[in-house]
Amino acid sequence: SAVISQKPSRDICQRGTSLTIQCQVDSQVTMMFWYRQQPGQSLTLIATANQGSEATYESGFVIDKFPISRPNLTFSTLTVSNMSPEDSSIYLCSVFDTLGAFFGQGTRLTVV
Amino acid sequence: EDKVVQSPLSLVVHEGDTVTLNCSYEVTNFRSLLWYKQEKKAPTFLFMLTSSGIEKKSGRLSSILDKKELFSILNITATQTGDSAVYLCATNSGNTPLVFGKGTRLSVIA
């Protein structure tokens, strides 16, 4: 199964700043998915990151707020821009292979 | 719109009890159903089910899929306090993102 290394594990950030989250996969994958999980909620998909093309964003999420890079088939970043306390969440990246769908370790973001 | 519904939303049991968690779905182009255990941050993969009637088993956990009635169950026997977590069910429809249910919060008390 795919192994995903995600960092940072957690961060506390000032409002108005930006944070970039990285995910490295140990194998080449076509698509990587970015999720947000707000306290007490299930996972919400932010966007699908495809190598060589722009990410596809879900309703309610925009590129200016959550820019995504996908420079190759094993790596992606998600930036949370101009943060506010409402952005405090767990952020997760995920990939799908023949054995299932697997997640990075998650980034717990607190905006103060 | 694809939909995954889990029940119950929360459950409290005593150690040693057996629990059954439910997941029903309405999904176009269904490919597989997945179960996860989430304790702190990242969901931990448990099972992926693609065929009806074939039980998947790992220790005290087992799961089965019914593609005719569009549901799956996750059984945990002889529960332990370490089984306390949120259990998530999700469906996959090929090269599309997973659709998650809201999860079942299981609390196992000694």
PDB file of C-alpha atoms in Angstrom:
ATOM      1  CA  SER A   1       0.000   0.000   0.000  1.00  0.00           C
ATOM      2  CA  ALA A   2       1.055   3.581  -0.592  1.00  0.00           C
ATOM      3  CA  VAL A   3       2.903   5.321   2.229  1.00  0.00           C
ATOM      4  CA  ILE A   4       2.421   9.063   2.526  1.00  0.00           C
ATOM      5  CA  SER A   5       4.623  11.394   4.511  1.00  0.00           C
ATOM      6  CA  GLN A   6       2.845  14.628   5.464  1.00  0.00           C
ATOM      7  CA  LYS A   7       4.290  17.623   7.222  1.00  0.00           C
ATOM      8  CA  PRO A   8       4.098  19.623   9.332  1.00  0.00           C
ATOM      9  CA  SER A   9       2.293  17.490  11.855  1.00  0.00           C
ATOM     10  CA  ARG A  10       0.865  20.543  13.584  1.00  0.00           C
ATOM     11  CA  ASP A  11       1.259  24.280  13.645  1.00  0.00           C
ATOM     12  CA  ILE A  12      -0.088  27.324  15.425  1.00  0.00           C
ATOM     13  CA  CYS A  13      -0.278  30.321  13.117  1.00  0.00           C
ATOM     14  CA  GLN A  14      -1.200  33.976  13.361  1.00  0.00           C
ATOM     15  CA  ARG A  15      -4.234  35.165  11.471  1.00  0.00           C
ATOM     16  CA  GLY A  16      -3.429  36.699   8.123  1.00  0.00           C
ATOM     17  CA  THR A  17      -0.412  34.460   7.500  1.00  0.00           C
ATOM     18  CA  SER A  18      -0.104  31.419   5.213  1.00  0.00           C
ATOM     19  CA  LEU A  19       0.939  27.830   5.828  1.00  0.00           C
ATOM     20  CA  THR A  20       2.111  25.295   3.255  1.00  0.00           C
ATOM     21  CA  ILE A  21       1.507  21.605   3.886  1.00  0.00           C
ATOM     22  CA  GLN A  22       3.522  19.002   2.026  1.00  0.00           C
ATOM     23  CA  CYS A  23       2.765  15.397   1.094  1.00  0.00           C
ATOM     24  CA  GLN A  24       5.293  12.947  -0.304  1.00  0.00           C
ATOM     25  CA  VAL A  25       4.162   9.540  -1.587  1.00  0.00           C
ATOM     26  CA  ASP A  26       6.460   6.541  -1.904  1.00  0.00           C
ATOM     27  CA  SER A  27       5.047   5.634  -5.329  1.00  0.00           C
ATOM     28  CA  GLN A  28       3.778   7.447  -8.391  1.00  0.00           C
ATOM     29  CA  VAL A  29       0.070   8.251  -8.302  1.00  0.00           C
ATOM     30  CA  THR A  30      -2.083  10.037 -10.810  1.00  0.00           C
ATOM     31  CA  MET A  31      -4.300  11.898  -8.389  1.00  0.00           C
ATOM     32  CA  MET A  32      -3.846  13.203  -4.880  1.00  0.00           C
ATOM     33  CA  PHE A  33      -6.719  14.463  -2.789  1.00  0.00           C
ATOM     34  CA  TRP A  34      -6.740  17.160  -0.127  1.00  0.00           C
ATOM     35  CA  TYR A  35      -9.314  17.069   2.687  1.00  0.00           C
ATOM     36  CA  ARG A  36     -10.234  19.286   5.592  1.00  0.00           C
ATOM     37  CA  GLN A  37     -11.764  18.003   8.801  1.00  0.00           C
ATOM     38  CA  GLN A  38     -13.203  20.654  11.075  1.00  0.00           C
ATOM     39  CA  PRO A  39     -13.689  19.813  14.755  1.00  0.00           C
ATOM     40  CA  GLY A  40     -16.378  17.185  15.249  1.00  0.00           C
ATOM     41  CA  GLN A  41     -17.037  16.855  11.523  1.00  0.00           C
ATOM     42  CA  SER A  42     -16.319  14.273   8.864  1.00  0.00           C
ATOM     43  CA  LEU A  43     -13.848  14.791   6.043  1.00  0.00           C
ATOM     44  CA  THR A  44     -14.609  17.399   3.397  1.00  0.00           C
ATOM     45  CA  LEU A  45     -12.814  17.303   0.073  1.00  0.00           C
ATOM     46  CA  ILE A  46     -11.020  20.541  -0.790  1.00  0.00           C
ATOM     47  CA  ALA A  47      -9.570  19.636  -4.177  1.00  0.00           C
ATOM     48  CA  THR A  48      -8.093  16.975  -6.427  1.00  0.00           C
ATOM     49  CA  ALA A  49      -4.489  17.574  -7.457  1.00  0.00           C
ATOM     50  CA  ASN A  50      -3.479  16.246 -10.878  1.00  0.00           C
ATOM     51  CA  GLN A  51       0.074  16.276 -12.131  1.00  0.00           C
ATOM     52  CA  GLY A  52       0.546  18.647 -15.042  1.00  0.00           C
ATOM     53  CA  SER A  53      -2.772  20.432 -14.744  1.00  0.00           C
ATOM     54  CA  GLU A  54      -4.587  22.756 -12.388  1.00  0.00           C
ATOM     55  CA  ALA A  55      -6.250  21.301  -9.342  1.00  0.00           C
ATOM     56  CA  THR A  56      -9.986  20.726  -9.383  1.00  0.00           C
ATOM     57  CA  TYR A  57     -11.692  22.486  -6.464  1.00  0.00           C
ATOM     58  CA  GLU A  58     -14.901  21.513  -4.770  1.00  0.00           C
ATOM     59  CA  SER A  59     -17.747  23.916  -4.210  1.00  0.00           C
ATOM     60  CA  GLY A  60     -16.878  26.385  -1.478  1.00  0.00           C
ATOM     61  CA  PHE A  61     -13.108  26.185  -1.975  1.00  0.00           C
ATOM     62  CA  VAL A  62     -11.144  28.521  -4.254  1.00  0.00           C
ATOM     63  CA  ILE A  63      -7.631  28.557  -5.610  1.00  0.00           C
ATOM     64  CA  ASP A  64      -6.762  31.935  -4.121  1.00  0.00           C
ATOM     65  CA  LYS A  65      -7.433  30.633  -0.630  1.00  0.00           C
ATOM     66  CA  PHE A  66      -6.078  27.082  -1.090  1.00  0.00           C
ATOM     67  CA  PRO A  67      -3.445  27.075  -3.850  1.00  0.00           C
ATOM     68  CA  ILE A  68      -2.166  23.597  -4.686  1.00  0.00           C
ATOM     69  CA  SER A  69       0.993  22.504  -6.447  1.00  0.00           C
ATOM     70  CA  ARG A  70       1.620  19.109  -8.023  1.00  0.00           C
ATOM     71  CA  PRO A  71       5.072  19.265  -9.623  1.00  0.00           C
ATOM     72  CA  ASN A  72       5.411  15.480 -10.086  1.00  0.00           C
ATOM     73  CA  LEU A  73       3.635  12.173  -9.494  1.00  0.00           C
ATOM     74  CA  THR A  74       4.904  11.732  -5.921  1.00  0.00           C
ATOM     75  CA  PHE A  75       4.540  15.177  -4.350  1.00  0.00           C
ATOM     76  CA  SER A  76       1.944  17.847  -3.671  1.00  0.00           C
ATOM     77  CA  THR A  77       1.529  20.916  -1.501  1.00  0.00           C
ATOM     78  CA  LEU A  78      -1.533  22.698  -0.170  1.00  0.00           C
ATOM     79  CA  THR A  79      -1.255  26.280   1.053  1.00  0.00           C
ATOM     80  CA  VAL A  80      -3.801  27.778   3.407  1.00  0.00           C
ATOM     81  CA  SER A  81      -3.628  31.501   2.666  1.00  0.00           C
ATOM     82  CA  ASN A  82      -4.576  34.585   4.673  1.00  0.00           C
ATOM     83  CA  MET A  83      -5.652  32.396   7.551  1.00  0.00           C
ATOM     84  CA  SER A  84      -8.470  33.118   9.973  1.00  0.00           C
ATOM     85  CA  PRO A  85      -9.549  31.173  13.074  1.00  0.00           C
ATOM     86  CA  GLU A  86     -12.205  29.452  10.931  1.00  0.00           C
ATOM     87  CA  ASP A  87      -9.372  27.677   9.095  1.00  0.00           C
ATOM     88  CA  SER A  88      -8.430  25.811  12.261  1.00  0.00           C
ATOM     89  CA  SER A  89      -8.839  22.183  11.197  1.00  0.00           C
ATOM     90  CA  ILE A  90      -7.037  18.974  10.420  1.00  0.00           C
ATOM     91  CA  TYR A  91      -5.800  18.893   6.833  1.00  0.00           C
ATOM     92  CA  LEU A  92      -5.192  15.540   5.164  1.00  0.00           C
ATOM     93  CA  CYS A  93      -3.803  14.359   1.866  1.00  0.00           C
ATOM     94  CA  SER A  94      -4.837  11.046   0.368  1.00  0.00           C
ATOM     95  CA  VAL A  95      -4.047   8.746  -2.534  1.00  0.00           C
ATOM     96  CA  PHE A  96      -5.842   5.742  -3.945  1.00  0.00           C
ATOM     97  CA  ASP A  97      -4.205   2.548  -5.174  1.00  0.00           C
ATOM     98  CA  THR A  98      -5.354  -0.968  -5.930  1.00  0.00           C
ATOM     99  CA  LEU A  99      -5.316  -1.899  -2.243  1.00  0.00           C
ATOM    100  CA  GLY A 100      -7.353   1.013  -0.948  1.00  0.00           C
ATOM    101  CA  ALA A 101      -7.227   4.710  -0.163  1.00  0.00           C
ATOM    102  CA  PHE A 102      -4.556   5.908   2.255  1.00  0.00           C
ATOM    103  CA  PHE A 103      -3.931   9.101   4.163  1.00  0.00           C
ATOM    104  CA  GLY A 104      -0.989  11.133   5.290  1.00  0.00           C
ATOM    105  CA  GLN A 105      -0.547  11.626   9.028  1.00  0.00           C
ATOM    106  CA  GLY A 106      -2.526  14.852   8.959  1.00  0.00           C
ATOM    107  CA  THR A 107      -1.711  18.441   9.854  1.00  0.00           C
ATOM    108  CA  ARG A 108      -3.476  19.960  12.834  1.00  0.00           C
ATOM    109  CA  LEU A 109      -3.687  23.698  12.193  1.00  0.00           C
ATOM    110  CA  THR A 110      -4.654  26.213  14.865  1.00  0.00           C
ATOM    111  CA  VAL A 111      -5.077  29.842  13.855  1.00  0.00           C
ATOM    112  CA  VAL A 112      -4.919  32.406  16.633  1.00  0.00           C
TER     113      VAL A 112
ATOM    114  CA  GLU B   1     -25.703  13.157  -5.585  1.00  0.00           C
ATOM    115  CA  ASP B   2     -23.760  10.311  -3.998  1.00  0.00           C
ATOM    116  CA  LYS B   3     -24.621   9.703  -0.365  1.00  0.00           C
ATOM    117  CA  VAL B   4     -23.198   7.582   2.461  1.00  0.00           C
ATOM    118  CA  VAL B   5     -25.115   7.246   5.728  1.00  0.00           C
ATOM    119  CA  GLN B   6     -23.693   5.691   8.858  1.00  0.00           C
ATOM    120  CA  SER B   7     -25.553   4.557  11.945  1.00  0.00           C
ATOM    121  CA  PRO B   8     -25.564   4.900  14.809  1.00  0.00           C
ATOM    122  CA  LEU B   9     -23.786   8.242  15.077  1.00  0.00           C
ATOM    123  CA  SER B  10     -22.470   7.291  18.490  1.00  0.00           C
ATOM    124  CA  LEU B  11     -22.363   4.223  20.630  1.00  0.00           C
ATOM    125  CA  VAL B  12     -21.196   3.422  24.157  1.00  0.00           C
ATOM    126  CA  VAL B  13     -20.456  -0.188  25.078  1.00  0.00           C
ATOM    127  CA  HIS B  14     -18.644  -2.102  27.783  1.00  0.00           C
ATOM    128  CA  GLU B  15     -15.443  -4.008  27.250  1.00  0.00           C
ATOM    129  CA  GLY B  16     -16.140  -7.461  25.896  1.00  0.00           C
ATOM    130  CA  ASP B  17     -19.310  -6.463  24.056  1.00  0.00           C
ATOM    131  CA  THR B  18     -19.782  -7.075  20.348  1.00  0.00           C
ATOM    132  CA  VAL B  19     -20.770  -4.096  18.201  1.00  0.00           C
ATOM    133  CA  THR B  20     -22.125  -3.734  14.694  1.00  0.00           C
ATOM    134  CA  LEU B  21     -21.697  -0.496  12.783  1.00  0.00           C
ATOM    135  CA  ASN B  22     -23.812   0.188   9.725  1.00  0.00           C
ATOM    136  CA  CYS B  23     -23.146   1.977   6.461  1.00  0.00           C
ATOM    137  CA  SER B  24     -25.670   2.428   3.665  1.00  0.00           C
ATOM    138  CA  TYR B  25     -24.966   4.134   0.370  1.00  0.00           C
ATOM    139  CA  GLU B  26     -26.468   5.551  -2.786  1.00  0.00           C
ATOM    140  CA  VAL B  27     -23.669   5.893  -5.285  1.00  0.00           C
ATOM    141  CA  THR B  28     -23.513   5.932  -9.051  1.00  0.00           C
ATOM    142  CA  ASN B  29     -20.785   3.814 -10.646  1.00  0.00           C
ATOM    143  CA  PHE B  30     -19.972   2.120  -7.344  1.00  0.00           C
ATOM    144  CA  ARG B  31     -16.564   0.432  -7.239  1.00  0.00           C
ATOM    145  CA  SER B  32     -15.749  -0.209  -3.589  1.00  0.00           C
ATOM    146  CA  LEU B  33     -16.587   0.593   0.008  1.00  0.00           C
ATOM    147  CA  LEU B  34     -13.899   1.354   2.554  1.00  0.00           C
ATOM    148  CA  TRP B  35     -13.813   1.382   6.352  1.00  0.00           C
ATOM    149  CA  TYR B  36     -11.468   3.474   8.463  1.00  0.00           C
ATOM    150  CA  LYS B  37     -10.673   3.940  12.147  1.00  0.00           C
ATOM    151  CA  GLN B  38      -9.852   7.501  13.205  1.00  0.00           C
ATOM    152  CA  GLU B  39      -8.409   8.120  16.636  1.00  0.00           C
ATOM    153  CA  LYS B  40      -6.439  11.372  16.545  1.00  0.00           C
ATOM    154  CA  LYS B  41      -5.754  12.819  13.123  1.00  0.00           C
ATOM    155  CA  ALA B  42      -5.399  10.522  10.149  1.00  0.00           C
ATOM    156  CA  PRO B  43      -7.919   7.768   9.313  1.00  0.00           C
ATOM    157  CA  THR B  44      -6.347   4.326   9.450  1.00  0.00           C
ATOM    158  CA  PHE B  45      -7.398   2.002   6.653  1.00  0.00           C
ATOM    159  CA  LEU B  46      -9.257  -1.125   7.799  1.00  0.00           C
ATOM    160  CA  PHE B  47     -10.958  -2.782   4.840  1.00  0.00           C
ATOM    161  CA  MET B  48     -11.842  -2.312   1.206  1.00  0.00           C
ATOM    162  CA  LEU B  49     -14.852  -4.278  -0.020  1.00  0.00           C
ATOM    163  CA  THR B  50     -15.725  -4.776  -3.654  1.00  0.00           C
ATOM    164  CA  SER B  51     -17.757  -7.989  -3.800  1.00  0.00           C
ATOM    165  CA  SER B  52     -21.013  -8.912  -2.099  1.00  0.00           C
ATOM    166  CA  GLY B  53     -21.123 -11.581   0.552  1.00  0.00           C
ATOM    167  CA  ILE B  54     -17.385 -12.020   1.023  1.00  0.00           C
ATOM    168  CA  GLU B  55     -16.372 -11.312   4.587  1.00  0.00           C
ATOM    169  CA  LYS B  56     -13.103  -9.565   5.241  1.00  0.00           C
ATOM    170  CA  LYS B  57     -11.555 -10.228   8.611  1.00  0.00           C
ATOM    171  CA  SER B  58      -8.689  -8.826  10.612  1.00  0.00           C
ATOM    172  CA  GLY B  59      -8.412 -10.029  14.176  1.00  0.00           C
ATOM    173  CA  ARG B  60     -11.545  -9.027  16.046  1.00  0.00           C
ATOM    174  CA  LEU B  61     -12.799  -6.859  13.182  1.00  0.00           C
ATOM    175  CA  SER B  62     -14.788  -8.101  10.227  1.00  0.00           C
ATOM    176  CA  SER B  63     -16.834  -6.523   7.490  1.00  0.00           C
ATOM    177  CA  ILE B  64     -19.177  -7.565   4.732  1.00  0.00           C
ATOM    178  CA  LEU B  65     -20.829  -5.843   1.800  1.00  0.00           C
ATOM    179  CA  ASP B  66     -24.313  -6.312   0.341  1.00  0.00           C
ATOM    180  CA  LYS B  67     -24.417  -4.716  -3.113  1.00  0.00           C
ATOM    181  CA  LYS B  68     -28.050  -5.613  -3.643  1.00  0.00           C
ATOM    182  CA  GLU B  69     -29.279  -3.849  -0.523  1.00  0.00           C
ATOM    183  CA  LEU B  70     -26.519  -1.216  -0.731  1.00  0.00           C
ATOM    184  CA  PHE B  71     -25.045  -1.497   2.722  1.00  0.00           C
ATOM    185  CA  SER B  72     -22.100  -2.760   4.679  1.00  0.00           C
ATOM    186  CA  ILE B  73     -21.534  -3.653   8.312  1.00  0.00           C
ATOM    187  CA  LEU B  74     -18.413  -3.535  10.437  1.00  0.00           C
ATOM    188  CA  ASN B  75     -18.358  -5.947  13.376  1.00  0.00           C
ATOM    189  CA  ILE B  76     -16.048  -5.703  16.341  1.00  0.00           C
ATOM    190  CA  THR B  77     -16.071  -8.615  18.770  1.00  0.00           C
ATOM    191  CA  ALA B  78     -14.753  -8.654  22.351  1.00  0.00           C
ATOM    192  CA  THR B  79     -14.328  -4.877  22.302  1.00  0.00           C
ATOM    193  CA  GLN B  80     -11.441  -3.241  24.148  1.00  0.00           C
ATOM    194  CA  THR B  81     -10.925   0.330  25.304  1.00  0.00           C
ATOM    195  CA  GLY B  82      -8.406   0.695  22.476  1.00  0.00           C
ATOM    196  CA  ASP B  83     -11.246   0.258  19.990  1.00  0.00           C
ATOM    197  CA  SER B  84     -12.640   3.638  21.060  1.00  0.00           C
ATOM    198  CA  ALA B  85     -12.521   5.816  17.957  1.00  0.00           C
ATOM    199  CA  VAL B  86     -14.579   7.266  15.143  1.00  0.00           C
ATOM    200  CA  TYR B  87     -15.237   4.689  12.442  1.00  0.00           C
ATOM    201  CA  LEU B  88     -15.666   6.097   8.964  1.00  0.00           C
ATOM    202  CA  CYS B  89     -17.239   4.491   5.942  1.00  0.00           C
ATOM    203  CA  ALA B  90     -16.514   5.767   2.430  1.00  0.00           C
ATOM    204  CA  THR B  91     -17.370   4.775  -1.124  1.00  0.00           C
ATOM    205  CA  ASN B  92     -15.278   4.936  -4.258  1.00  0.00           C
ATOM    206  CA  SER B  93     -16.515   5.345  -7.825  1.00  0.00           C
ATOM    207  CA  GLY B  94     -13.351   4.905  -9.864  1.00  0.00           C
ATOM    208  CA  ASN B  95     -11.132   7.920 -10.379  1.00  0.00           C
ATOM    209  CA  THR B  96     -13.247  10.190  -8.217  1.00  0.00           C
ATOM    210  CA  PRO B  97     -12.737  11.266  -4.622  1.00  0.00           C
ATOM    211  CA  LEU B  98     -14.096   9.167  -1.811  1.00  0.00           C
ATOM    212  CA  VAL B  99     -17.511  10.052  -0.425  1.00  0.00           C
ATOM    213  CA  PHE B 100     -17.516   9.794   3.365  1.00  0.00           C
ATOM    214  CA  GLY B 101     -20.243   9.204   5.879  1.00  0.00           C
ATOM    215  CA  LYS B 102     -20.375  11.271   9.058  1.00  0.00           C
ATOM    216  CA  GLY B 103     -18.841   8.459  11.088  1.00  0.00           C
ATOM    217  CA  THR B 104     -19.806   6.454  14.157  1.00  0.00           C
ATOM    218  CA  ARG B 105     -18.171   7.480  17.421  1.00  0.00           C
ATOM    219  CA  LEU B 106     -17.569   4.328  19.464  1.00  0.00           C
ATOM    220  CA  SER B 107     -16.716   4.555  23.140  1.00  0.00           C
ATOM    221  CA  VAL B 108     -15.693   1.391  24.966  1.00  0.00           C
ATOM    222  CA  ILE B 109     -15.723   1.682  28.742  1.00  0.00           C
ATOM    223  CA  ALA B 110     -13.972  -0.642  31.142  1.00  0.00           C
TER     224      ALA B 110
END
